[in-house]
PDB file of C-alpha atoms in Angstrom:
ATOM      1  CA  UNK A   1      32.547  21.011  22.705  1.00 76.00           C
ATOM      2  CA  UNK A   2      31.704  17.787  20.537  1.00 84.00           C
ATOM      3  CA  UNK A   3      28.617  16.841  18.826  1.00 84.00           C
ATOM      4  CA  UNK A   4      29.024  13.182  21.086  1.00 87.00           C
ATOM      5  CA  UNK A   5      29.042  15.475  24.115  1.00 89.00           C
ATOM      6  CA  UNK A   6      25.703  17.202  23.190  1.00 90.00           C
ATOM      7  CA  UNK A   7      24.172  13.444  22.290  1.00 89.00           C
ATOM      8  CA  UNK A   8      24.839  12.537  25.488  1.00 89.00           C
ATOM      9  CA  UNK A   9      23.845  15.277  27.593  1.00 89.00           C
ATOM     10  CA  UNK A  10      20.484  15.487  25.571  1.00 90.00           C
ATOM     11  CA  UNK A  11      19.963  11.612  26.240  1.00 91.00           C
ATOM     12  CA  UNK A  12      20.783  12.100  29.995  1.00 90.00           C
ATOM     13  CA  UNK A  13      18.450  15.401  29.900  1.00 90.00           C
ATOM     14  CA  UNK A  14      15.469  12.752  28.614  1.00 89.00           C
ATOM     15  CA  UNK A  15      16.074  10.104  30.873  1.00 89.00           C
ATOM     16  CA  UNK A  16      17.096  11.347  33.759  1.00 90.00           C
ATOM     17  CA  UNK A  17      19.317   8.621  34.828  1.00 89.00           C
ATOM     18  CA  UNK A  18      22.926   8.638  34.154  1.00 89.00           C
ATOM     19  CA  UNK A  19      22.667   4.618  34.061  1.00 89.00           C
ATOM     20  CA  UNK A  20      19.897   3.929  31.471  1.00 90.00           C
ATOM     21  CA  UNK A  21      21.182   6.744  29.315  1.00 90.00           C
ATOM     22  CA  UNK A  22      24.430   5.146  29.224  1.00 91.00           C
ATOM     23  CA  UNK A  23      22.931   1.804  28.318  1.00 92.00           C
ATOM     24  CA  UNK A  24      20.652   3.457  25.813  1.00 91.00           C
ATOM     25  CA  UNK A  25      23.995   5.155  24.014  1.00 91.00           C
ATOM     26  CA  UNK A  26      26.028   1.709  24.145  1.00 92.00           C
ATOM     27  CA  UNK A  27      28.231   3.094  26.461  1.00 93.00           C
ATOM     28  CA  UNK A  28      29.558   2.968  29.903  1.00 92.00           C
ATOM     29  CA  UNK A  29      28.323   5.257  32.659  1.00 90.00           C
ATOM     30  CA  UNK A  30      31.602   6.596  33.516  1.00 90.00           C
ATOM     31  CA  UNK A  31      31.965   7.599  29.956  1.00 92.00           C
ATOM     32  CA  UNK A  32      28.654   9.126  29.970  1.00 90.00           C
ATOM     33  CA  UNK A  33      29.634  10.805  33.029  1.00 90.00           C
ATOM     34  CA  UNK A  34      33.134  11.758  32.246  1.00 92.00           C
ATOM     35  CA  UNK A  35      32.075  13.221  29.044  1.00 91.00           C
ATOM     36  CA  UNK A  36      28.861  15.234  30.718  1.00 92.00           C
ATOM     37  CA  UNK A  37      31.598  16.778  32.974  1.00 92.00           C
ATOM     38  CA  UNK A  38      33.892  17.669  30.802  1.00 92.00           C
ATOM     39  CA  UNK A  39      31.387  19.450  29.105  1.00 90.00           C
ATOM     40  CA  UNK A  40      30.720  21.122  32.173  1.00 89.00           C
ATOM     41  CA  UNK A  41      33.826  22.224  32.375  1.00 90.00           C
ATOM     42  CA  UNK A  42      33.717  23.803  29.068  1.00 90.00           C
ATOM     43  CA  UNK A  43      30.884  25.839  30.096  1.00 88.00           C
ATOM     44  CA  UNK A  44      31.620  26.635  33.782  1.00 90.00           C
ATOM     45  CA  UNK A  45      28.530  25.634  34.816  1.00 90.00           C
ATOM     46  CA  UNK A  46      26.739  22.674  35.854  1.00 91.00           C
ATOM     47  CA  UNK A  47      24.154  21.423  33.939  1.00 90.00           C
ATOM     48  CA  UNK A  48      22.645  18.745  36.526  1.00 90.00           C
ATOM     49  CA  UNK A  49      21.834  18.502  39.994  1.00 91.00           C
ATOM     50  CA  UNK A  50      23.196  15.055  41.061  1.00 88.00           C
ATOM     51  CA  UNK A  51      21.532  14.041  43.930  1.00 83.00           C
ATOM     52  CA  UNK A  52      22.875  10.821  44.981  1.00 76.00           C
ATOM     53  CA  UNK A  53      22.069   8.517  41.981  1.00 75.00           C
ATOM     54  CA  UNK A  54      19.108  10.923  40.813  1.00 83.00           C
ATOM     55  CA  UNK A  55      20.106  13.638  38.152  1.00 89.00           C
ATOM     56  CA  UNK A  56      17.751  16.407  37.694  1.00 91.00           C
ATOM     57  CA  UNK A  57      18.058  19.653  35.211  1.00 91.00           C
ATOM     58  CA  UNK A  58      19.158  23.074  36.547  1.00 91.00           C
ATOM     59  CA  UNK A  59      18.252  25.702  35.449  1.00 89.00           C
ATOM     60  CA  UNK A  60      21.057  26.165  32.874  1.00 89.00           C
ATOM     61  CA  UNK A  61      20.695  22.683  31.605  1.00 88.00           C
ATOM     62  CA  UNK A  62      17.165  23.698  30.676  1.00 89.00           C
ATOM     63  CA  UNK A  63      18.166  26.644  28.799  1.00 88.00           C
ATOM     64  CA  UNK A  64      21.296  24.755  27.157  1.00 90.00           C
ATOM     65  CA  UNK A  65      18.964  21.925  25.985  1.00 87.00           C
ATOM     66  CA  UNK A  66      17.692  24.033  23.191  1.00 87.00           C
ATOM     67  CA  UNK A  67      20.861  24.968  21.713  1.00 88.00           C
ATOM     68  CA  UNK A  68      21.663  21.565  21.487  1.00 88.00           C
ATOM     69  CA  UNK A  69      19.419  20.402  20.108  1.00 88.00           C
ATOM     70  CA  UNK A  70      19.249  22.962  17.299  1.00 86.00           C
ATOM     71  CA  UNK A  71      23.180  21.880  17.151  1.00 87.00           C
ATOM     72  CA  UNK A  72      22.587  18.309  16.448  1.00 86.00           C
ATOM     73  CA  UNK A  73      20.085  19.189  14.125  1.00 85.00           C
ATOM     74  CA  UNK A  74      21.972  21.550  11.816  1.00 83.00           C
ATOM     75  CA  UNK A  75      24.519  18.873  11.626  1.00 84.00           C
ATOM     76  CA  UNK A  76      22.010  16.482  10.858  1.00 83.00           C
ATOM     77  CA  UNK A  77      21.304  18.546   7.805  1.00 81.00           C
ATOM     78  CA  UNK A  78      24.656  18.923   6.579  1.00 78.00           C
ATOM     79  CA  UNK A  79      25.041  15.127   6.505  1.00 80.00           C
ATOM     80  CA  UNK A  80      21.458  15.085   5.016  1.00 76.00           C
ATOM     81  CA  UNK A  81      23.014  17.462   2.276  1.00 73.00           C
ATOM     82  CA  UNK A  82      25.666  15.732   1.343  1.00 71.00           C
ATOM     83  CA  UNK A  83      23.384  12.338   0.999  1.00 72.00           C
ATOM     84  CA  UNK A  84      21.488  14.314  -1.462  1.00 71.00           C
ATOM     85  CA  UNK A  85      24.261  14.306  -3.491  1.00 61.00           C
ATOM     86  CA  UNK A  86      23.872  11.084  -4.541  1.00 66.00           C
ATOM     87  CA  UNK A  87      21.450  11.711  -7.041  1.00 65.00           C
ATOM     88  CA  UNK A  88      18.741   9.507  -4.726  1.00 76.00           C
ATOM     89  CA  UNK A  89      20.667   6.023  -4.631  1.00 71.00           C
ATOM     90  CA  UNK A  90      20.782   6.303  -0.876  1.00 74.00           C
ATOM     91  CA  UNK A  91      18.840   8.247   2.040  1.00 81.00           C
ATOM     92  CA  UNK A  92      15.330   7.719   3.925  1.00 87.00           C
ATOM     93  CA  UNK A  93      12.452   9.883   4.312  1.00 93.00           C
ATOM     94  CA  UNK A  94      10.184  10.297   7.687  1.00 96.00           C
ATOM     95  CA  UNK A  95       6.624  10.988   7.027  1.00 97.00           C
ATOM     96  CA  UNK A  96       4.316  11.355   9.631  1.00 96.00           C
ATOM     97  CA  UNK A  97       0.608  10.819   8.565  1.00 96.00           C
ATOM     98  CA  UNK A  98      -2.883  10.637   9.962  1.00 93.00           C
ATOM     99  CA  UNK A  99      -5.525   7.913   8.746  1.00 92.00           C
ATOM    100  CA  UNK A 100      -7.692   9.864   7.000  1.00 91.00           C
ATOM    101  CA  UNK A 101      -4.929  10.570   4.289  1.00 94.00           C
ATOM    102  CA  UNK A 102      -3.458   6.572   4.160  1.00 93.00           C
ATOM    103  CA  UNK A 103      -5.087   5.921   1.009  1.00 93.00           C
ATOM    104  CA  UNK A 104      -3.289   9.645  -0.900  1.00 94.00           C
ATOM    105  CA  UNK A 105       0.238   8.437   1.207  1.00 96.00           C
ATOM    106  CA  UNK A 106      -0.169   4.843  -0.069  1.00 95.00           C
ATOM    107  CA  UNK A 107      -0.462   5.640  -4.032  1.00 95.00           C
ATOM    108  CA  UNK A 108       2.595   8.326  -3.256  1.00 97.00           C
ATOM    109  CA  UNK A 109       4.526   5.600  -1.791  1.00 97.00           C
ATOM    110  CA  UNK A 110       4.020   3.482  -4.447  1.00 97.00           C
ATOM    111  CA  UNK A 111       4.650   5.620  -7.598  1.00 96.00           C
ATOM    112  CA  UNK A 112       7.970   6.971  -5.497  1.00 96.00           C
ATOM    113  CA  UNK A 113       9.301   3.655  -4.982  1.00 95.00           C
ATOM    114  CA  UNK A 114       8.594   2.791  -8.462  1.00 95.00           C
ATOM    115  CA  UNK A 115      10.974   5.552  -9.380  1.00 93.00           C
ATOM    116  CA  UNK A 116      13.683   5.707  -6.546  1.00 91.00           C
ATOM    117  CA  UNK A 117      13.263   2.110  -5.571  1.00 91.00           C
ATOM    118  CA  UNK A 118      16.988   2.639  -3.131  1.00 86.00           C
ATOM    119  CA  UNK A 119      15.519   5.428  -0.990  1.00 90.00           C
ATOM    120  CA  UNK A 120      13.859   4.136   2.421  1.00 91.00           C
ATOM    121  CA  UNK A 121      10.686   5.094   4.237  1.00 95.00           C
ATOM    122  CA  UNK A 122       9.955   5.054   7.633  1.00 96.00           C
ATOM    123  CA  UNK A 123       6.039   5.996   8.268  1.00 97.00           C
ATOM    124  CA  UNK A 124       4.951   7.037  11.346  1.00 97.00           C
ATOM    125  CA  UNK A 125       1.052   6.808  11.928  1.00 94.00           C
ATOM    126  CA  UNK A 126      -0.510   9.093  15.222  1.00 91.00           C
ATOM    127  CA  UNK A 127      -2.978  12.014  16.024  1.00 89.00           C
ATOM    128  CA  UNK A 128      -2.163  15.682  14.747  1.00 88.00           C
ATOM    129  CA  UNK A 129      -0.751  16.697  18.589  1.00 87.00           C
ATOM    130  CA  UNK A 130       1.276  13.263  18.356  1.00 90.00           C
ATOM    131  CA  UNK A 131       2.966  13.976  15.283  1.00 92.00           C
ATOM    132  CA  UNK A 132       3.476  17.700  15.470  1.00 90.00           C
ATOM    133  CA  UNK A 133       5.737  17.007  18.584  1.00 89.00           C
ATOM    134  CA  UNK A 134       7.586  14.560  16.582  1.00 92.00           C
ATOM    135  CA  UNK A 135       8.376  16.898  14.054  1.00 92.00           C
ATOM    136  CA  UNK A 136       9.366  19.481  16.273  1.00 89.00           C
ATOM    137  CA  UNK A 137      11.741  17.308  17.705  1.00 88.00           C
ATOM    138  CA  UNK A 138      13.113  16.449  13.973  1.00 89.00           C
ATOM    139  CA  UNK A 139      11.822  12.684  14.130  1.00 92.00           C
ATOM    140  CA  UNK A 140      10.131  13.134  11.075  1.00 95.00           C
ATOM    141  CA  UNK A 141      10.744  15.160   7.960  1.00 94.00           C
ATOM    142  CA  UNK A 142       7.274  16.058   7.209  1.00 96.00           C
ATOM    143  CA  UNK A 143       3.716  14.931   8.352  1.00 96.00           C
ATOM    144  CA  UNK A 144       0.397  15.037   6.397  1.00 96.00           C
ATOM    145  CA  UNK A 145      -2.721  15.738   8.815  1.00 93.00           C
ATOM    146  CA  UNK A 146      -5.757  18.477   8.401  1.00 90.00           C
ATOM    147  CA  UNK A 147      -5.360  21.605   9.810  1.00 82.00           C
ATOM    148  CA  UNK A 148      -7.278  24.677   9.330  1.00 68.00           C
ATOM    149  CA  UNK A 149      -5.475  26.827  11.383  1.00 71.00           C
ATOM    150  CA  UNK A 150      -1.710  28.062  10.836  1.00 72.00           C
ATOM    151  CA  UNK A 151      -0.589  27.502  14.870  1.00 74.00           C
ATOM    152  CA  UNK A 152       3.228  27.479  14.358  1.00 79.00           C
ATOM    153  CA  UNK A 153       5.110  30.645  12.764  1.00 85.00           C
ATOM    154  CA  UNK A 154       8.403  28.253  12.263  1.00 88.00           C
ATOM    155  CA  UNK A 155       6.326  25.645  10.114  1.00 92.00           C
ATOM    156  CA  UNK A 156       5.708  25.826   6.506  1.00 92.00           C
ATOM    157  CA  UNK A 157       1.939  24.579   5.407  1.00 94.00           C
ATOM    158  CA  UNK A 158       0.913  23.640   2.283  1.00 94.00           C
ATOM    159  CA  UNK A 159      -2.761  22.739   1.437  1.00 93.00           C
ATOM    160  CA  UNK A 160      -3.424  19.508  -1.001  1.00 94.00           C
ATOM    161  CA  UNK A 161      -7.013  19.519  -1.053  1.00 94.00           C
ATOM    162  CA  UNK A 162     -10.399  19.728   1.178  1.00 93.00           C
ATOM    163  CA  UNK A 163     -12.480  17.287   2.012  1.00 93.00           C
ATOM    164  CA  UNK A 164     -16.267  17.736   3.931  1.00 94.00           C
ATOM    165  CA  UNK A 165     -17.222  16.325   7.438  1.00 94.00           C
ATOM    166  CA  UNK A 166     -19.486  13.699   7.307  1.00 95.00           C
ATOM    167  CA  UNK A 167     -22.057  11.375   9.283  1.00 95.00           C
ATOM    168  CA  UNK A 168     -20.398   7.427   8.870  1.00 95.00           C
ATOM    169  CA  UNK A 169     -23.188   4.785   9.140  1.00 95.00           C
ATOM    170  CA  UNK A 170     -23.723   1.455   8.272  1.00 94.00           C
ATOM    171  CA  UNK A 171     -24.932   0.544   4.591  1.00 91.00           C
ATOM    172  CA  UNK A 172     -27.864  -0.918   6.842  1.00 89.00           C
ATOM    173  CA  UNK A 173     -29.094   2.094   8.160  1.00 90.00           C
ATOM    174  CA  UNK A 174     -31.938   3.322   7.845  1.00 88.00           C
ATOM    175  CA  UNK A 175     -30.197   7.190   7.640  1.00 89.00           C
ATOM    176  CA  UNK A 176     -28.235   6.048   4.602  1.00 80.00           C
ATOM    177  CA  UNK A 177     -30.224   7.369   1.965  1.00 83.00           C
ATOM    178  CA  UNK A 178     -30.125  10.702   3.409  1.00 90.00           C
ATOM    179  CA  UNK A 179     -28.925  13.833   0.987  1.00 92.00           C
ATOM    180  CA  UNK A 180     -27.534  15.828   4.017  1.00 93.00           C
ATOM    181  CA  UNK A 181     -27.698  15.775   7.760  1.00 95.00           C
ATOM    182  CA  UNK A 182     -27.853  18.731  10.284  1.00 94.00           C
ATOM    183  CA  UNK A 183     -25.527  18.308  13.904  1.00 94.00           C
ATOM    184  CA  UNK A 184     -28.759  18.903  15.547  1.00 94.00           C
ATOM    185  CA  UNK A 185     -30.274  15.665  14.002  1.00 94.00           C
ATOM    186  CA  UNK A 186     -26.459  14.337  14.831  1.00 95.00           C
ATOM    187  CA  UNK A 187     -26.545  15.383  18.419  1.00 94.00           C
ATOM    188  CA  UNK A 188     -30.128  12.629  19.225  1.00 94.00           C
ATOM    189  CA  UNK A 189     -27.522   9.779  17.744  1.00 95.00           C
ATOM    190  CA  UNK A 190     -25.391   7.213  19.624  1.00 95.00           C
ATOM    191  CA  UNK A 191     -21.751   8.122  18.446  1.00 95.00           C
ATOM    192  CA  UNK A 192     -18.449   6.210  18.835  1.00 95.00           C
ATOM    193  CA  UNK A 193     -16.172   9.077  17.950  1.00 94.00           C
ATOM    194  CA  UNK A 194     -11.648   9.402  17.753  1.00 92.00           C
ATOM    195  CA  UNK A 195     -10.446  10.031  21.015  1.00 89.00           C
ATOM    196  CA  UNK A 196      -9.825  13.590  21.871  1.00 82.00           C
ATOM    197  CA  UNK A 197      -6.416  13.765  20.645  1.00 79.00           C
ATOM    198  CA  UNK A 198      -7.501  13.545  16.847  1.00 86.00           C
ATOM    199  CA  UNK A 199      -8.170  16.722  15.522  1.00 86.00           C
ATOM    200  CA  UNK A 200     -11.618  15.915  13.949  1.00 88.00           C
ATOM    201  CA  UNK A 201     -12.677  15.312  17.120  1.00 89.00           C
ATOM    202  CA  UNK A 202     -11.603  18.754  18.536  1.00 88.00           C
ATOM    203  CA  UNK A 203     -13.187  20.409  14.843  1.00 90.00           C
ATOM    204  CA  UNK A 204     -16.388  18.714  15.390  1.00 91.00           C
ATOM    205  CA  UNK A 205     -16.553  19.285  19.044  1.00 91.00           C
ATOM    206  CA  UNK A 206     -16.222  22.646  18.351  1.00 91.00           C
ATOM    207  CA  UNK A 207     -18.797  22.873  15.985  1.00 92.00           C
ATOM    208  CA  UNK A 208     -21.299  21.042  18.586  1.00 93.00           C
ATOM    209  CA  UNK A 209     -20.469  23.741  20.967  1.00 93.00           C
ATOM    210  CA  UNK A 210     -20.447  26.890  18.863  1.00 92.00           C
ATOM    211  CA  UNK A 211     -24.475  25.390  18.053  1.00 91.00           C
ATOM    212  CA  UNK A 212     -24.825  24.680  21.857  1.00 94.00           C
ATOM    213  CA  UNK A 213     -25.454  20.968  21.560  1.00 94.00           C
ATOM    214  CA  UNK A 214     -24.719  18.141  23.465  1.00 93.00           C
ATOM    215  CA  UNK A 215     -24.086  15.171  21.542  1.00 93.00           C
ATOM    216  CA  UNK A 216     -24.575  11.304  23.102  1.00 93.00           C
ATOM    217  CA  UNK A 217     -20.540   9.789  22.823  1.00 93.00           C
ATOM    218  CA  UNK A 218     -21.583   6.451  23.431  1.00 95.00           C
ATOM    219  CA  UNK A 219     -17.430   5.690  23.039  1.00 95.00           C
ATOM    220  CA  UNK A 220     -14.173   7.310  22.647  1.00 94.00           C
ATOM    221  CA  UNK A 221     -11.522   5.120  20.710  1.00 94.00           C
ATOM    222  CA  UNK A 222      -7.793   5.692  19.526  1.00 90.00           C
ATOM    223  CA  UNK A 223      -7.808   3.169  16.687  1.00 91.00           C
ATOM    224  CA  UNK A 224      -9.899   4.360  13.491  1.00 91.00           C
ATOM    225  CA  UNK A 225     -10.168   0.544  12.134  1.00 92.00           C
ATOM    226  CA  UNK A 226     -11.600  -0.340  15.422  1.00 95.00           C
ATOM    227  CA  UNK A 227     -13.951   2.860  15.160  1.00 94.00           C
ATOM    228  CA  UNK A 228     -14.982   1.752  11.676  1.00 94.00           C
ATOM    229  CA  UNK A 229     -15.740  -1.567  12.286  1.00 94.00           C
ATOM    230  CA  UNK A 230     -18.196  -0.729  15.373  1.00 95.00           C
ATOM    231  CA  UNK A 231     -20.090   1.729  12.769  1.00 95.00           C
ATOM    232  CA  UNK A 232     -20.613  -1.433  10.592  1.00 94.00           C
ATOM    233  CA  UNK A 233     -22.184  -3.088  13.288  1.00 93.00           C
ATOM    234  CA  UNK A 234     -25.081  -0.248  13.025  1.00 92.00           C
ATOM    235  CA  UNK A 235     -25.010  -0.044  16.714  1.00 94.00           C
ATOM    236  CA  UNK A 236     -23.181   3.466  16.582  1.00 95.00           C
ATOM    237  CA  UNK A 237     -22.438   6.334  14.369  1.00 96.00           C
ATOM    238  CA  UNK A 238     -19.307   8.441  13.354  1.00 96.00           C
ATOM    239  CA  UNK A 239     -17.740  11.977  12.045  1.00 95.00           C
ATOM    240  CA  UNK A 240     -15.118  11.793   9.864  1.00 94.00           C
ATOM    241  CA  UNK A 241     -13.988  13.405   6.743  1.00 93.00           C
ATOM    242  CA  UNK A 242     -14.968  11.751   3.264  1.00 93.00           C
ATOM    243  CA  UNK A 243     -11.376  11.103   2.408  1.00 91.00           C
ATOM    244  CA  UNK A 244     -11.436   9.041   5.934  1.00 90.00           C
ATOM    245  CA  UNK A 245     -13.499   5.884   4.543  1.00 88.00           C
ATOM    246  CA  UNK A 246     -12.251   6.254   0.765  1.00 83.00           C
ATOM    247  CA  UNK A 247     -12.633   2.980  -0.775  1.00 80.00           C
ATOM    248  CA  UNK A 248     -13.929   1.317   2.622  1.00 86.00           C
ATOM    249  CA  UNK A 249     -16.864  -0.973   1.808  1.00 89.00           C
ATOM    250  CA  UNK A 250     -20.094  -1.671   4.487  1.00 90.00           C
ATOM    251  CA  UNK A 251     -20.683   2.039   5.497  1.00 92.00           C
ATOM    252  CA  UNK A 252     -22.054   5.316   3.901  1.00 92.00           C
ATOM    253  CA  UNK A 253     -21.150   8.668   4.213  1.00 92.00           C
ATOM    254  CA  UNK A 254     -23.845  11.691   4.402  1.00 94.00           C
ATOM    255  CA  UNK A 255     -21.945  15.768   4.045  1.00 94.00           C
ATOM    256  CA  UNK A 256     -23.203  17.539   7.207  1.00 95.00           C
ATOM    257  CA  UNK A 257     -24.954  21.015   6.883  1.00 93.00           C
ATOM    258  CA  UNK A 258     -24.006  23.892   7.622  1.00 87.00           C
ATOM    259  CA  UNK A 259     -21.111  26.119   7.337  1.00 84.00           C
ATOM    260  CA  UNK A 260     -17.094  25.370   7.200  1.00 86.00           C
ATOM    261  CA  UNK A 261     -18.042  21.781   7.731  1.00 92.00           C
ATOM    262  CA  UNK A 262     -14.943  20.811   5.295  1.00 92.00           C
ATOM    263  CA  UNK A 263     -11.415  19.810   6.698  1.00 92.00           C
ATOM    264  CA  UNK A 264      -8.054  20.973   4.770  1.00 93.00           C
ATOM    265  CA  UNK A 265      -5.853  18.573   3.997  1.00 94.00           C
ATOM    266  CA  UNK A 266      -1.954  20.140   4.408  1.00 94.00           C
ATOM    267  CA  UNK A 267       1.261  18.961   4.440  1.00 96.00           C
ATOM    268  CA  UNK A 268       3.463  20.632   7.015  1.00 95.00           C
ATOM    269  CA  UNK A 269       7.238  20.540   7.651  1.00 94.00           C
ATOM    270  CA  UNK A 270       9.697  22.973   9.531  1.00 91.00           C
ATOM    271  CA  UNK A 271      10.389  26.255   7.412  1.00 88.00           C
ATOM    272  CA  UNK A 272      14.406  26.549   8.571  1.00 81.00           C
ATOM    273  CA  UNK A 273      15.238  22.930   7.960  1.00 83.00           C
ATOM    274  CA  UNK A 274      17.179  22.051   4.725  1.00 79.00           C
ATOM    275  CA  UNK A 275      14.678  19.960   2.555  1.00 83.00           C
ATOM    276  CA  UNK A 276      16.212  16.858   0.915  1.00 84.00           C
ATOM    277  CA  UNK A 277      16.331  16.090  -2.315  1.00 86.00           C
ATOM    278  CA  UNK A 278      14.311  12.898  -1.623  1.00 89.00           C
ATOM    279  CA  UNK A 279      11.572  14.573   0.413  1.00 92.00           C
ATOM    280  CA  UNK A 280      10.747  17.482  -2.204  1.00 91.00           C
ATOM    281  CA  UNK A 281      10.803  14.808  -5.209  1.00 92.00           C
ATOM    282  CA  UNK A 282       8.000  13.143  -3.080  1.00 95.00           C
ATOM    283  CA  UNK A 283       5.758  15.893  -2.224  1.00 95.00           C
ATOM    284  CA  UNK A 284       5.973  16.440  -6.154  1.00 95.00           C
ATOM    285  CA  UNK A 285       4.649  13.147  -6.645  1.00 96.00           C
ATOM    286  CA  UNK A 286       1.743  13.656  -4.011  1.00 96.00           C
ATOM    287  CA  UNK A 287       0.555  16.907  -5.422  1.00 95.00           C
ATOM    288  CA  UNK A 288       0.667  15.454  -8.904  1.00 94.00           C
ATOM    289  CA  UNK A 289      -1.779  12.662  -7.660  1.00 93.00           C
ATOM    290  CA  UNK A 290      -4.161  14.652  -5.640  1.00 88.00           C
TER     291      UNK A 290
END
């Protein structure tokens, strides 16, 4: 059994289609297939149902998917490891980030580069669901989000700081001057909140519903510059976290009352996964500047 092997039964496995997945690997589809087969072989069992030129998964090939992709992973690390060894002239880190913590992920960047200007980044914006699934499918080394809640026993979560939930309005509205604000008072307001997927949405939601009260979502929006800049108008208001709108000029922020109305800022990775040199030098840097 061959690491190549496992690549391309794992490709075929997300695909579906013996065709694309060949022309997604840069190979042919006999290859593809021979090698599939011969791994087959190997196991004495088949791992797809072939169905004239439709593929689907049995039941093994479900099971076996896991261990293979644990494989490629371990090996992953051990050429991670030996990358490492390079005292950080080489090697890229994967960070996966929500907006509300751009501004703490920018400065990080920036001092990090300043120090190891040969390592590469690759930053991956999304929801919390969004990049928890790409982490858990090793696409990303860590991810910085807010979580309250510890969901996963195989990740490891570190807190960098809290930050309170807050009514966003325009620096022309007539709320702005406001010390405080109750969700009740919220709930009677026109409010262009992140879609469901963020997790703000799902903490305040929560918190509407736990106070049985229906507030008036006058839109639903996946982009948080988008959301921002309809709050400006003073049409609409939001909920985000302070940290959100750091340093963002034409709206005001006012903390919202009551209790565990603050958000936890963490940075979570996966416990059993080797953590590279490169990765660990930058969360020192982060911590250092929160």
């Amino acid at each position: 059994m061959e690491l190549r092997q496992l690549k391309y039964f794992l490709k075929a496995k997300e695909l579906l289609n013996f065709t694309e997945a060949a022309i997604a690997l840069n190979i042919s589809q006999s290859t593809l297939s021979q090698q599939i087969k011969q791994l087959e072989d190997e196991l004495q069992i088949s791992l797809f149902n072939r169905i004239g030129k439709r593929i689907t998964l049995t039941e093994a090939g479900e099971l076996f998917s896991g261990f293979a992709l644990q494989s490629i992973s371990k090996a992953n690390e051990g050429f991670a490891l030996l990358k490492d060894l390079n005292n950080l002239n080489t090697g890229k880190i994967a960070i996966g980030v929500t907006y509300a913590l751009r501004d703490i992920l920018t400065q990080t960047v920036i001092e990090f580069a300043n120090q190891y200007p040969e390592i590469e980044f690759k930053i991956v914006f999304g929801t919390s669901k969004e990049l928890i699934e790409k982490l858990n499918h090793f696409e990303l080394d860590v991810i910085l989000t807010f979580e309250e809640i510890i969901t996963e026993n195989h990740f490891k979560y570190q807190a960098l700081f809290t930050s309170p939930m807050t009514l966003v309005t325009s620096t022309e509205s007539a709320l702005k001057n406001k010390m405080s604000i109750s969700l009740k008072e919220i709930s009677r307001l026109s409010l262009a909140l992140p879609s469901k997927g963020y997790s703000t949405t799902q903490f305040i939601s929560e918190a509407f519903d736990k106070n049985k009260l229906h507030p008036k979502v006058a839109i639903e929006i996946n982009d948080i510059p988008t959301l921002l800049e309809l709050v400006k108008s003073g049409k609409w208001y939001t909920i985000l976290t302070q940290a959100t709108i750091k340093n963002e000029k034409g709206i005001s922020c006012i903390p919202i009352e009551g209790k565990n109305m603050t958000r936890t800022a963490m940075i979570i990775s996966i416990k059993e996964v080797y953590e590279k040199k490169a990765v660990k030098m930058f969360l020192d840097i982060l911590k250092s500047l929160v």
